[in-house]
PDB file of C-alpha atoms in Angstrom:
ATOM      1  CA  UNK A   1     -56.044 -21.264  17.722  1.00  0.00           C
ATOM      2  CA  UNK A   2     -59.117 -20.093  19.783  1.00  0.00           C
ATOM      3  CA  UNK A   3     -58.983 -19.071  23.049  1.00  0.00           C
ATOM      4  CA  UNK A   4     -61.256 -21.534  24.394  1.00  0.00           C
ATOM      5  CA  UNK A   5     -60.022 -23.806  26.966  1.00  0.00           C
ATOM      6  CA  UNK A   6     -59.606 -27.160  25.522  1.00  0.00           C
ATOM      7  CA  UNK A   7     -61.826 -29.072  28.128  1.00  0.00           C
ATOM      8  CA  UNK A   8     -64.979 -27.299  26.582  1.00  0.00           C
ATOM      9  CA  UNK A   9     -66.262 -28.288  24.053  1.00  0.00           C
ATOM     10  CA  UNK A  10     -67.843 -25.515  21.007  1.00  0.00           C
ATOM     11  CA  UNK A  11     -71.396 -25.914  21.171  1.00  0.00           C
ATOM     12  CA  UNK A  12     -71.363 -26.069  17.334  1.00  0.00           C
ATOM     13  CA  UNK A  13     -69.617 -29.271  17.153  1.00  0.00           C
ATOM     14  CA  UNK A  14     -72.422 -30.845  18.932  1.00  0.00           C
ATOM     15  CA  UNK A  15     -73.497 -32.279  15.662  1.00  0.00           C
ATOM     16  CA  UNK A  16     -70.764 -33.686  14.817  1.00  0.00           C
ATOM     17  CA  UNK A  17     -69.798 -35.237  17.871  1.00  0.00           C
ATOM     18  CA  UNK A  18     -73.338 -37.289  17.552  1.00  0.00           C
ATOM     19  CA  UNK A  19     -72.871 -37.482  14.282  1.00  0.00           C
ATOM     20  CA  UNK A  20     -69.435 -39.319  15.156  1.00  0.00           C
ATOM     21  CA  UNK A  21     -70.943 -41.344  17.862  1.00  0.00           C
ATOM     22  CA  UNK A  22     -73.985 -43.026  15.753  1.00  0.00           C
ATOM     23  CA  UNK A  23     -71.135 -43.660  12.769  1.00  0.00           C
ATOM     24  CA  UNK A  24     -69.045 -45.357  15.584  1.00  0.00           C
ATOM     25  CA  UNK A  25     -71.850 -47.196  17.046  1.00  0.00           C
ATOM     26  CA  UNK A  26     -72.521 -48.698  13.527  1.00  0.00           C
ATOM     27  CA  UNK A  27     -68.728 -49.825  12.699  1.00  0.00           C
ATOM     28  CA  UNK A  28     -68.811 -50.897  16.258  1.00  0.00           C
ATOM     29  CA  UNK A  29     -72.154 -52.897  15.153  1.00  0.00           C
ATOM     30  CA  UNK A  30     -70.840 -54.330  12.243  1.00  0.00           C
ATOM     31  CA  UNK A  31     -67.976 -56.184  14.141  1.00  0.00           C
ATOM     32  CA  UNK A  32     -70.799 -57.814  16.454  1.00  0.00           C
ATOM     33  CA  UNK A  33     -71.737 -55.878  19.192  1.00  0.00           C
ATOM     34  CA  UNK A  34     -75.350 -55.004  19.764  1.00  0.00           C
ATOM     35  CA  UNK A  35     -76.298 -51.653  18.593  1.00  0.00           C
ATOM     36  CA  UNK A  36     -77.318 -50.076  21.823  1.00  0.00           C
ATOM     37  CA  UNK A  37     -73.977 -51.420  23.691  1.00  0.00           C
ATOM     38  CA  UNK A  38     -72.142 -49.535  20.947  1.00  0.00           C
ATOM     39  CA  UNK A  39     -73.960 -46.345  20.963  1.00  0.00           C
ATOM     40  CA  UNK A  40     -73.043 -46.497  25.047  1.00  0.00           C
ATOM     41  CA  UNK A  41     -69.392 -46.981  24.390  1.00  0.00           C
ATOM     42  CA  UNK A  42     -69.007 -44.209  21.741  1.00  0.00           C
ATOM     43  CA  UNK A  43     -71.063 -42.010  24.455  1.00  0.00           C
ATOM     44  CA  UNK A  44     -68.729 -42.940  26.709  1.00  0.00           C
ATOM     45  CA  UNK A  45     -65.386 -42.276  24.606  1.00  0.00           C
ATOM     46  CA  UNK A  46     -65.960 -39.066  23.571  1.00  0.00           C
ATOM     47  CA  UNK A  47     -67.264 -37.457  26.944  1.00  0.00           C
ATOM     48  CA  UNK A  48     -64.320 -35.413  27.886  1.00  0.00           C
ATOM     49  CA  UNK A  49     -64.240 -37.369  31.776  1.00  0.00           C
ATOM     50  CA  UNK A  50     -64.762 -41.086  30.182  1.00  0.00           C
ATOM     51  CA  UNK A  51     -67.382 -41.100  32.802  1.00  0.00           C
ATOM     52  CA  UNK A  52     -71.070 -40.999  32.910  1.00  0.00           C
ATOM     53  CA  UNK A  53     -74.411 -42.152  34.888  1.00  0.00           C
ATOM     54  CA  UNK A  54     -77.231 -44.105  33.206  1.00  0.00           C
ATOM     55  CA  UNK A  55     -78.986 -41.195  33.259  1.00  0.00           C
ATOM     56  CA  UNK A  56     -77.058 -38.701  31.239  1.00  0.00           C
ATOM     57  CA  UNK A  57     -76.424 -41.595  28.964  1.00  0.00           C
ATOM     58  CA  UNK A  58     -80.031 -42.386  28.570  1.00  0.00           C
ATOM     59  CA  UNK A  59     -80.310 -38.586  27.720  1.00  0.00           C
ATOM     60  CA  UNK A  60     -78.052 -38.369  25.984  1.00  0.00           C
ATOM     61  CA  UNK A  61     -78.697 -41.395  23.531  1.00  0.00           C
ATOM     62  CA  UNK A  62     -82.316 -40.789  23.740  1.00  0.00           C
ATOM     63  CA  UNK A  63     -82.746 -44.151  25.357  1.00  0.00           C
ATOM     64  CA  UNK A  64     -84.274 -45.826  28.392  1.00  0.00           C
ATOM     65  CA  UNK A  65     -82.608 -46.109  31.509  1.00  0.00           C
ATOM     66  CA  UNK A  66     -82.776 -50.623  31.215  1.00  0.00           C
ATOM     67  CA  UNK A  67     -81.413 -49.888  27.803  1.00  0.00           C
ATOM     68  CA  UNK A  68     -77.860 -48.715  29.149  1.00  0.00           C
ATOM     69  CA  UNK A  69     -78.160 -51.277  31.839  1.00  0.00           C
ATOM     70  CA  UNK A  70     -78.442 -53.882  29.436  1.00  0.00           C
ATOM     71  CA  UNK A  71     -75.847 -52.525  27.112  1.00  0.00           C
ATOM     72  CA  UNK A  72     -73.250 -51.794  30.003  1.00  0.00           C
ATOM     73  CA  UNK A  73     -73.720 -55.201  31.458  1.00  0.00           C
ATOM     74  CA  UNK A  74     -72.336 -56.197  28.093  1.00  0.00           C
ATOM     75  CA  UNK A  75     -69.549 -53.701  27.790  1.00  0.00           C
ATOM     76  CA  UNK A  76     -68.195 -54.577  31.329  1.00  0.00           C
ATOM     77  CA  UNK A  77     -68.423 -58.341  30.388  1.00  0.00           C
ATOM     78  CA  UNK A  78     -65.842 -57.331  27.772  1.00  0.00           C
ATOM     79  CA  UNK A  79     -64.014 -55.732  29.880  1.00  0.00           C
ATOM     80  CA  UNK A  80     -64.769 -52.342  27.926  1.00  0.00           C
ATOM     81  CA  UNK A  81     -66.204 -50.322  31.315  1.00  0.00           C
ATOM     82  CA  UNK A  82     -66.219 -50.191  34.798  1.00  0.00           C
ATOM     83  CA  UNK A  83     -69.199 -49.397  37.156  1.00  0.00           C
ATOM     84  CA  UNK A  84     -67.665 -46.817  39.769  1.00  0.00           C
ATOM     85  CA  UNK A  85     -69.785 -45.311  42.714  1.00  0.00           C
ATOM     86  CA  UNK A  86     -68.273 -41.908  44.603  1.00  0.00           C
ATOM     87  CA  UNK A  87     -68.763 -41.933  48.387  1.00  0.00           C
ATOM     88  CA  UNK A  88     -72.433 -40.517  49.366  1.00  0.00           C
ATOM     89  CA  UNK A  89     -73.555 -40.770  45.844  1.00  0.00           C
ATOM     90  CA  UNK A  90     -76.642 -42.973  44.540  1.00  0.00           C
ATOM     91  CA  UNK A  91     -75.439 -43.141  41.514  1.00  0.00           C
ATOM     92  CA  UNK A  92     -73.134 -45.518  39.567  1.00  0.00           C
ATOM     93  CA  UNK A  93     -71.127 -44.489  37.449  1.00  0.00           C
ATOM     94  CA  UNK A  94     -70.230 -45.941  33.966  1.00  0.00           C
ATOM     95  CA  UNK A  95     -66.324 -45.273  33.457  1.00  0.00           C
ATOM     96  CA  UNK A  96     -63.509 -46.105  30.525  1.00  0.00           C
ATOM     97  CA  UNK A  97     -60.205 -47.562  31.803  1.00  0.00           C
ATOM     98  CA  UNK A  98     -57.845 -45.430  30.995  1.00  0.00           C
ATOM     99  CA  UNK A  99     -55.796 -47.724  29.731  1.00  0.00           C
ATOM    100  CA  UNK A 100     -58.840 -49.085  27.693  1.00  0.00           C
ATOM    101  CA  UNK A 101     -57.704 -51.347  25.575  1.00  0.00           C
ATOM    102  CA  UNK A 102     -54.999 -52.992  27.550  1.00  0.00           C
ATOM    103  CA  UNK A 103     -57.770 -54.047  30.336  1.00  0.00           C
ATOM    104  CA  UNK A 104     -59.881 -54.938  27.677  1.00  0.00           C
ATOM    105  CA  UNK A 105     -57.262 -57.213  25.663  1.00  0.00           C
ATOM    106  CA  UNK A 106     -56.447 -58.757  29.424  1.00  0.00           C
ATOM    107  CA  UNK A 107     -59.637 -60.138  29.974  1.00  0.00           C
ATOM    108  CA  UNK A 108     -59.743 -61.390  26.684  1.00  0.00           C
ATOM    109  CA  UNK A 109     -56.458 -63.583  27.865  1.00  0.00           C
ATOM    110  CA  UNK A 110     -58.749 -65.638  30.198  1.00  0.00           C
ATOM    111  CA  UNK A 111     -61.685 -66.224  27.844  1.00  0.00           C
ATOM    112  CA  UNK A 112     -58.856 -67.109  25.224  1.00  0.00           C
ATOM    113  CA  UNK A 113     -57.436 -69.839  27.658  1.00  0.00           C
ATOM    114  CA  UNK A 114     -60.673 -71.058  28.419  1.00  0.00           C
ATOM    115  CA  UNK A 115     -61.723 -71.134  25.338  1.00  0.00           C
ATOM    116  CA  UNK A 116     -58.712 -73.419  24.275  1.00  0.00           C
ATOM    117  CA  UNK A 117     -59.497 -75.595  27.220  1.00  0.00           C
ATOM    118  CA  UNK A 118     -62.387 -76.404  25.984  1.00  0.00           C
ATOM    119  CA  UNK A 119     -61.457 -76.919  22.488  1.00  0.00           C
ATOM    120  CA  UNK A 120     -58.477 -79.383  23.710  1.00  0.00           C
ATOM    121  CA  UNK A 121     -61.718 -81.169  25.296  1.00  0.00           C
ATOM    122  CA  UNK A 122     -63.379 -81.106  21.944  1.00  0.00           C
ATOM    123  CA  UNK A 123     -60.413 -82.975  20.885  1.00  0.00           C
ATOM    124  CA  UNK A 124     -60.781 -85.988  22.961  1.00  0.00           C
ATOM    125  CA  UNK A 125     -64.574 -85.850  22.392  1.00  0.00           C
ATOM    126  CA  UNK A 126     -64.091 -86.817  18.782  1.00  0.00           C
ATOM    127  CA  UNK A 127     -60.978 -87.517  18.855  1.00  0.00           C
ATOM    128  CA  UNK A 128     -57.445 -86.237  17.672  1.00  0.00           C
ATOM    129  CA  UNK A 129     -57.496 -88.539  14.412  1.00  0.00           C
ATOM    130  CA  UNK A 130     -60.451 -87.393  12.861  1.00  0.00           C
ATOM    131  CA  UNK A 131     -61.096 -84.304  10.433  1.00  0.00           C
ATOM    132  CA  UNK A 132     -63.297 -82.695  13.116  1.00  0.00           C
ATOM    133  CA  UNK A 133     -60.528 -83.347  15.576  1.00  0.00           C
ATOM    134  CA  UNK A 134     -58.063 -82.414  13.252  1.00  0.00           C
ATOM    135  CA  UNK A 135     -59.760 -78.828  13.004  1.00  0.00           C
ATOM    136  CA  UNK A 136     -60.037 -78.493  16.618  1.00  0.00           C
ATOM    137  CA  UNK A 137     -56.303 -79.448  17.398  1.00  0.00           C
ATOM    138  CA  UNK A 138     -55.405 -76.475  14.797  1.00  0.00           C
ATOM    139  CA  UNK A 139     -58.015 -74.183  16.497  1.00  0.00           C
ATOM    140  CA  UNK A 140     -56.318 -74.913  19.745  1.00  0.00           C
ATOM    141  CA  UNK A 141     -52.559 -74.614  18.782  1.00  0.00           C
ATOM    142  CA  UNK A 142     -53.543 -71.071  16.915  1.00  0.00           C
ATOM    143  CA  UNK A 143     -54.497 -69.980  20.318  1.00  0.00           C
ATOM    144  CA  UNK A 144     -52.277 -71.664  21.775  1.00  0.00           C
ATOM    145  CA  UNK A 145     -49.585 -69.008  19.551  1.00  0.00           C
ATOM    146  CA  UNK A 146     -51.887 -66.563  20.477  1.00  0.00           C
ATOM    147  CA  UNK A 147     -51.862 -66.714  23.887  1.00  0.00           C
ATOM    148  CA  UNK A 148     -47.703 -66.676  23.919  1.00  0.00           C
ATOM    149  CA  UNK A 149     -47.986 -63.649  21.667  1.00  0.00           C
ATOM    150  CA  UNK A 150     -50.099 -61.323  23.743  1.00  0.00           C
ATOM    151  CA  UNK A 151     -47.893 -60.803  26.562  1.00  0.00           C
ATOM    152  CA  UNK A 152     -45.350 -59.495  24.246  1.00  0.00           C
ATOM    153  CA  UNK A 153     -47.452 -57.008  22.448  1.00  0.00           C
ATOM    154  CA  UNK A 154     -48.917 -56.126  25.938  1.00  0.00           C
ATOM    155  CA  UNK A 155     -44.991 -55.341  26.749  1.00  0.00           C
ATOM    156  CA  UNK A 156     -44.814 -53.515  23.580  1.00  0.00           C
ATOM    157  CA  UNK A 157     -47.191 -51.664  23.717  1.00  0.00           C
ATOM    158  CA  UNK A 158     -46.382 -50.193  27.387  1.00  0.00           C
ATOM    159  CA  UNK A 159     -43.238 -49.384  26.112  1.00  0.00           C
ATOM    160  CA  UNK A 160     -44.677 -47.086  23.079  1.00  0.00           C
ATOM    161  CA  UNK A 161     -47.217 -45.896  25.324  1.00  0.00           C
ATOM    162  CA  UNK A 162     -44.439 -44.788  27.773  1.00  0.00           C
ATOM    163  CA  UNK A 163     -42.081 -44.043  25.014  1.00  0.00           C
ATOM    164  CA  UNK A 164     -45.163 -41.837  23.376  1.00  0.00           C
ATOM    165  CA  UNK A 165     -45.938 -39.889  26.820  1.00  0.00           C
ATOM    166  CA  UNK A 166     -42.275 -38.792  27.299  1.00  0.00           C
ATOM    167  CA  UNK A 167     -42.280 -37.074  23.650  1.00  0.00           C
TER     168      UNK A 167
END
């Protein structure tokens, strides 16, 4: 075990840690998000404070500072970071959650419901006894399921999360 302090982080895995960001980036690019939004949000998940400015994550990505605007204007539509200013500072901050994926699974909640709003609409459009309205009634009654679900994984989950931070 070495005698480092935990919070620092050996110089030597410096490598590695990019090397762990730009492979997260690209699974994170694969599933849909643009590439430079998930190069921000691996930045930002393994900096030890979950927190950093435009600037150190321009530096630190080697991109321009409208690149991480653009790319955290897209993670906090998500719900996947917040923008934090401290008192007398200039500037913002680009922050995790910390309880990430909760928040993030939240917000999804509303764009779910809206988004079986409007397929219910579709519905009528064409209407319910046609194939197309047919398809649409089964896209809105799996999130319909869906929606019923979450809260009880969201419960679950608290409870392993509590049940994980007593252990």
């Amino acid at each position: 075990m070495s005698s480092r302090p935990q919070s620092q982080r050996d110089p030597s895995g410096d490598e590695a840690v990019r090397s762990y960001v730009e492979k997260l980036a690209i699974t994170l690019a694969d599933l849909g998000f643009p590439r430079t939004a998930a190069r921000v949000f691996a930045a930002l998940t393994v900096s030890q404070s979950g927190r950093m400015t435009a600037g150190e994550l321009a530096d630190t990505l080697s991109i321009s500072p409208a690149a991480v605007s653009g790319a955290v204007r897209y993670l906090e539509q998500l719900g996947l970071v917040t923008r934090e200013r401290r008192p007398g500072e200039r500037r913002d901050h680009y922050c995790l959650y910390d309880d990430l994926w909760f928040a993030s699974f939240f917000k999804h909640d509303r764009t779910l419901r809206r988004w079986r709003d409007t397929t219910l609409a579709g519905v009528a459009a064409v209407g319910a006894d046609t194939p197309a309205g047919r398809r649409l009634a089964e896209t809105a009654d799996f999130l319909d399921f869906f929606l019923a679900e979450l809260p009880v994984l969201f419960e679950r989950w608290r409870a392993e999360r509590s049940s994980r931070a007593e252990t």
